[in-house]
Amino acid sequence: VHLIADEIAVGFGRTGSLFACDQAGITPDFMCLSKGLTGGYLPLSAVLTTDRVYQAFYDDYAKLTAFLHSHSYTGNALACRAALATLGIFENQPVLENNRQLATLMQQATAHFADHPHVAEVRQTGMILAIELVKNKADKEPFPWQERRGLKAYQHGLKQGVLLRPLGNVIYFMPPYVINPEEIQLMVNAAWSAIAEATQ
């Protein structure tokens, strides 16, 4: 059984380490990468694997046992150059340390959300923060999914100039790495008012 780590959204520093699987202390057999490779500016993805897996698919063509695979949108030169530039930034700038500091600011700025009567939980790993909305905090009774409270919070956030990602009744913060403390506070204030509007 092979372990596949999907690092498409969480890789390249989003969780506080270069890859989320680093925090779990695991070494996957396959790792899927994408958004963080180019900073989201150009579409590019990659699948990494171990030498052992690679060698299992590599053989002399004449033996007809090699795994021959390709696709028509492979190796775009501009996207690959953007990926190299991104990797250079990680190599030459303290991206992970900056992200850890920003994550701490996010945690501090949202600490009071835990006292909100319609917030069941605030969860955070690095620069991913989730706020779970509930109808009743005491027993964590959820809002009926048909009411789309997360969508209401998202719509309110847009009016405030802030993108709050809704997944059901959970609101996510996944800010860019260049966010500053003032923008974090703007995001938090917009989320607080969005939750107030979405839960009334």
GROMACS .gro file of C-alpha atoms in nm:
model
  200
    1VAL     CA    1   0.000   0.000   0.000
    2HIS     CA    2   0.147   0.332  -0.104
    3LEU     CA    3   0.093   0.655   0.088
    4ILE     CA    4   0.001   0.962  -0.119
    5ALA     CA    5   0.037   1.307   0.037
    6ASP     CA    6  -0.186   1.570  -0.124
    7GLU     CA    7   0.014   1.887  -0.062
    8ILE     CA    8  -0.156   2.087  -0.338
    9ALA     CA    9  -0.317   2.342  -0.104
   10VAL     CA   10  -0.107   2.293   0.210
   11GLY     CA   11   0.245   2.254   0.073
   12PHE     CA   12   0.518   2.516   0.053
   13GLY     CA   13   0.478   2.667   0.397
   14ARG     CA   14   0.102   2.698   0.437
   15THR     CA   15   0.099   2.490   0.757
   16GLY     CA   16   0.420   2.629   0.908
   17SER     CA   17   0.659   2.370   0.767
   18LEU     CA   18   0.762   2.326   0.406
   19PHE     CA   19   0.519   2.036   0.369
   20ALA     CA   20   0.232   1.933   0.597
   21CYS     CA   21   0.353   1.572   0.599
   22ASP     CA   22   0.672   1.697   0.771
   23GLN     CA   23   0.462   1.782   1.078
   24ALA     CA   24   0.323   1.430   1.086
   25GLY     CA   25   0.673   1.286   1.062
   26ILE     CA   26   0.586   1.075   0.759
   27THR     CA   27   0.757   1.017   0.427
   28PRO     CA   28   0.497   0.950   0.157
   29ASP     CA   29   0.553   0.733  -0.147
   30PHE     CA   30   0.395   1.002  -0.365
   31MET     CA   31   0.353   1.374  -0.307
   32CYS     CA   32   0.123   1.592  -0.517
   33LEU     CA   33   0.226   1.957  -0.548
   34SER     CA   34   0.070   2.246  -0.732
   35LYS     CA   35  -0.039   2.592  -0.614
   36GLY     CA   36   0.264   2.670  -0.402
   37LEU     CA   37   0.503   2.583  -0.684
   38THR     CA   38   0.434   2.907  -0.869
   39GLY     CA   39   0.274   3.112  -0.595
   40GLY     CA   40  -0.055   3.062  -0.778
   41TYR     CA   41   0.046   3.287  -1.068
   42LEU     CA   42   0.066   3.013  -1.330
   43PRO     CA   43  -0.083   2.663  -1.338
   44LEU     CA   44   0.173   2.396  -1.266
   45SER     CA   45   0.166   2.067  -1.082
   46ALA     CA   46   0.407   1.789  -1.004
   47VAL     CA   47   0.396   1.441  -0.861
   48LEU     CA   48   0.704   1.340  -0.666
   49THR     CA   49   0.788   0.983  -0.580
   50THR     CA   50   1.064   0.772  -0.431
   51ASP     CA   51   1.349   0.618  -0.626
   52ARG     CA   52   1.205   0.275  -0.548
   53VAL     CA   53   0.871   0.357  -0.710
   54TYR     CA   54   1.038   0.529  -1.003
   55GLN     CA   55   1.262   0.231  -1.071
   56ALA     CA   56   0.960  -0.001  -1.073
   57PHE     CA   57   0.829   0.187  -1.378
   58TYR     CA   58   1.160   0.236  -1.554
   59ASP     CA   59   1.296  -0.031  -1.784
   60ASP     CA   60   1.439  -0.088  -2.128
   61TYR     CA   61   1.185  -0.007  -2.397
   62ALA     CA   62   1.249  -0.343  -2.568
   63LYS     CA   63   1.120  -0.532  -2.262
   64LEU     CA   64   0.777  -0.364  -2.298
   65THR     CA   65   0.747  -0.329  -1.920
   66ALA     CA   66   0.822   0.042  -1.892
   67PHE     CA   67   0.542   0.274  -1.786
   68LEU     CA   68   0.510   0.523  -2.070
   69HIS     CA   69   0.304   0.821  -1.967
   70SER     CA   70   0.276   1.180  -2.076
   71HIS     CA   71   0.016   1.446  -2.131
   72SER     CA   72  -0.017   1.733  -2.374
   73TYR     CA   73   0.025   2.015  -2.120
   74THR     CA   74   0.354   1.909  -1.968
   75GLY     CA   75   0.662   2.116  -1.887
   76ASN     CA   76   0.537   2.464  -1.976
   77ALA     CA   77   0.858   2.668  -1.983
   78LEU     CA   78   0.708   2.983  -1.831
   79ALA     CA   79   0.537   2.795  -1.547
   80CYS     CA   80   0.856   2.598  -1.477
   81ARG     CA   81   1.055   2.922  -1.464
   82ALA     CA   82   0.802   3.066  -1.218
   83ALA     CA   83   0.843   2.753  -1.005
   84LEU     CA   84   1.221   2.795  -1.004
   85ALA     CA   85   1.177   3.158  -0.896
   86THR     CA   86   0.945   3.048  -0.615
   87LEU     CA   87   1.193   2.786  -0.498
   88GLY     CA   88   1.460   3.056  -0.503
   89ILE     CA   89   1.251   3.273  -0.274
   90PHE     CA   90   1.215   2.986  -0.028
   91GLU     CA   91   1.590   2.930  -0.043
   92ASN     CA   92   1.692   3.296   0.000
   93GLN     CA   93   1.421   3.447   0.220
   94PRO     CA   94   1.283   3.341   0.561
   95VAL     CA   95   0.941   3.248   0.422
   96LEU     CA   96   0.866   2.975   0.677
   97GLU     CA   97   0.970   3.191   0.973
   98ASN     CA   98   0.761   3.482   0.842
   99ASN     CA   99   0.462   3.250   0.799
  100ARG     CA  100   0.499   3.125   1.157
  101GLN     CA  101   0.495   3.484   1.282
  102LEU     CA  102   0.188   3.565   1.073
  103ALA     CA  103   0.016   3.250   1.201
  104THR     CA  104   0.081   3.364   1.558
  105LEU     CA  105  -0.073   3.703   1.478
  106MET     CA  106  -0.377   3.529   1.328
  107GLN     CA  107  -0.414   3.315   1.639
  108GLN     CA  108  -0.391   3.614   1.872
  109ALA     CA  109  -0.630   3.825   1.663
  110THR     CA  110  -0.898   3.553   1.657
  111ALA     CA  111  -0.868   3.433   2.019
  112HIS     CA  112  -1.188   3.616   2.118
  113PHE     CA  113  -1.387   3.418   1.855
  114ALA     CA  114  -1.389   3.124   2.099
  115ASP     CA  115  -1.627   3.324   2.320
  116HIS     CA  116  -1.879   3.393   2.042
  117PRO     CA  117  -2.213   3.222   2.115
  118HIS     CA  118  -2.226   3.070   1.765
  119VAL     CA  119  -1.864   2.958   1.732
  120ALA     CA  120  -1.809   2.594   1.829
  121GLU     CA  121  -1.438   2.590   1.763
  122VAL     CA  122  -1.148   2.781   1.613
  123ARG     CA  123  -0.893   2.545   1.455
  124GLN     CA  124  -0.558   2.646   1.316
  125THR     CA  125  -0.255   2.489   1.156
  126GLY     CA  126  -0.009   2.750   1.040
  127MET     CA  127  -0.175   2.995   0.804
  128ILE     CA  128  -0.494   2.793   0.773
  129LEU     CA  129  -0.755   2.894   1.027
  130ALA     CA  130  -1.110   2.757   1.045
  131ILE     CA  131  -1.405   2.890   1.243
  132GLU     CA  132  -1.694   2.648   1.288
  133LEU     CA  133  -2.036   2.809   1.319
  134VAL     CA  134  -2.310   2.638   1.520
  135LYS     CA  135  -2.668   2.711   1.615
  136ASN     CA  136  -2.611   2.619   1.979
  137LYS     CA  137  -2.265   2.646   2.133
  138ALA     CA  138  -2.355   2.442   2.445
  139ASP     CA  139  -2.428   2.119   2.258
  140LYS     CA  140  -2.264   2.219   1.927
  141GLU     CA  141  -2.592   2.178   1.740
  142PRO     CA  142  -2.517   2.274   1.380
  143PHE     CA  143  -2.716   2.515   1.173
  144PRO     CA  144  -2.924   2.330   0.912
  145TRP     CA  145  -2.704   2.299   0.603
  146GLN     CA  146  -2.987   2.435   0.386
  147GLU     CA  147  -2.952   2.776   0.556
  148ARG     CA  148  -2.600   2.815   0.412
  149ARG     CA  149  -2.467   3.025   0.699
  150GLY     CA  150  -2.110   2.997   0.569
  151LEU     CA  151  -2.218   3.140   0.235
  152LYS     CA  152  -2.385   3.432   0.414
  153ALA     CA  153  -2.060   3.503   0.599
  154TYR     CA  154  -1.868   3.480   0.272
  155GLN     CA  155  -2.103   3.728   0.101
  156HIS     CA  156  -2.073   3.972   0.391
  157GLY     CA  157  -1.694   3.940   0.381
  158LEU     CA  158  -1.690   4.030   0.011
  159LYS     CA  159  -1.875   4.352   0.091
  160GLN     CA  160  -1.595   4.428   0.338
  161GLY     CA  161  -1.328   4.354   0.076
  162VAL     CA  162  -1.226   4.026   0.238
  163LEU     CA  163  -1.241   3.673   0.097
  164LEU     CA  164  -1.360   3.428   0.364
  165ARG     CA  165  -1.373   3.074   0.229
  166PRO     CA  166  -1.691   2.890   0.333
  167LEU     CA  167  -1.712   2.511   0.350
  168GLY     CA  168  -2.057   2.441   0.484
  169ASN     CA  169  -2.079   2.615   0.821
  170VAL     CA  170  -1.703   2.652   0.853
  171ILE     CA  171  -1.526   2.972   0.751
  172TYR     CA  172  -1.160   2.946   0.650
  173PHE     CA  173  -0.880   3.201   0.645
  174MET     CA  174  -0.604   3.113   0.398
  175PRO     CA  175  -0.435   3.449   0.341
  176PRO     CA  176  -0.145   3.514   0.106
  177TYR     CA  177   0.203   3.501   0.256
  178VAL     CA  178   0.251   3.874   0.192
  179ILE     CA  179  -0.035   3.974   0.423
  180ASN     CA  180   0.062   4.231   0.685
  181PRO     CA  181  -0.063   4.276   1.045
  182GLU     CA  182  -0.308   4.551   0.946
  183GLU     CA  183  -0.459   4.330   0.678
  184ILE     CA  184  -0.486   4.042   0.925
  185GLN     CA  185  -0.684   4.271   1.154
  186LEU     CA  186  -0.905   4.380   0.862
  187MET     CA  187  -0.970   4.012   0.782
  188VAL     CA  188  -1.051   3.935   1.146
  189ASN     CA  189  -1.284   4.234   1.183
  190ALA     CA  190  -1.466   4.142   0.862
  191ALA     CA  191  -1.501   3.781   0.981
  192TRP     CA  192  -1.642   3.893   1.318
  193SER     CA  193  -1.907   4.113   1.155
  194ALA     CA  194  -1.975   3.844   0.892
  195ILE     CA  195  -2.037   3.585   1.164
  196ALA     CA  196  -2.265   3.826   1.347
  197GLU     CA  197  -2.471   3.879   1.032
  198ALA     CA  198  -2.471   3.513   0.925
  199THR     CA  199  -2.584   3.381   1.264
  200GLN     CA  200  -2.870   3.619   1.342
   0.00000   0.00000   0.00000
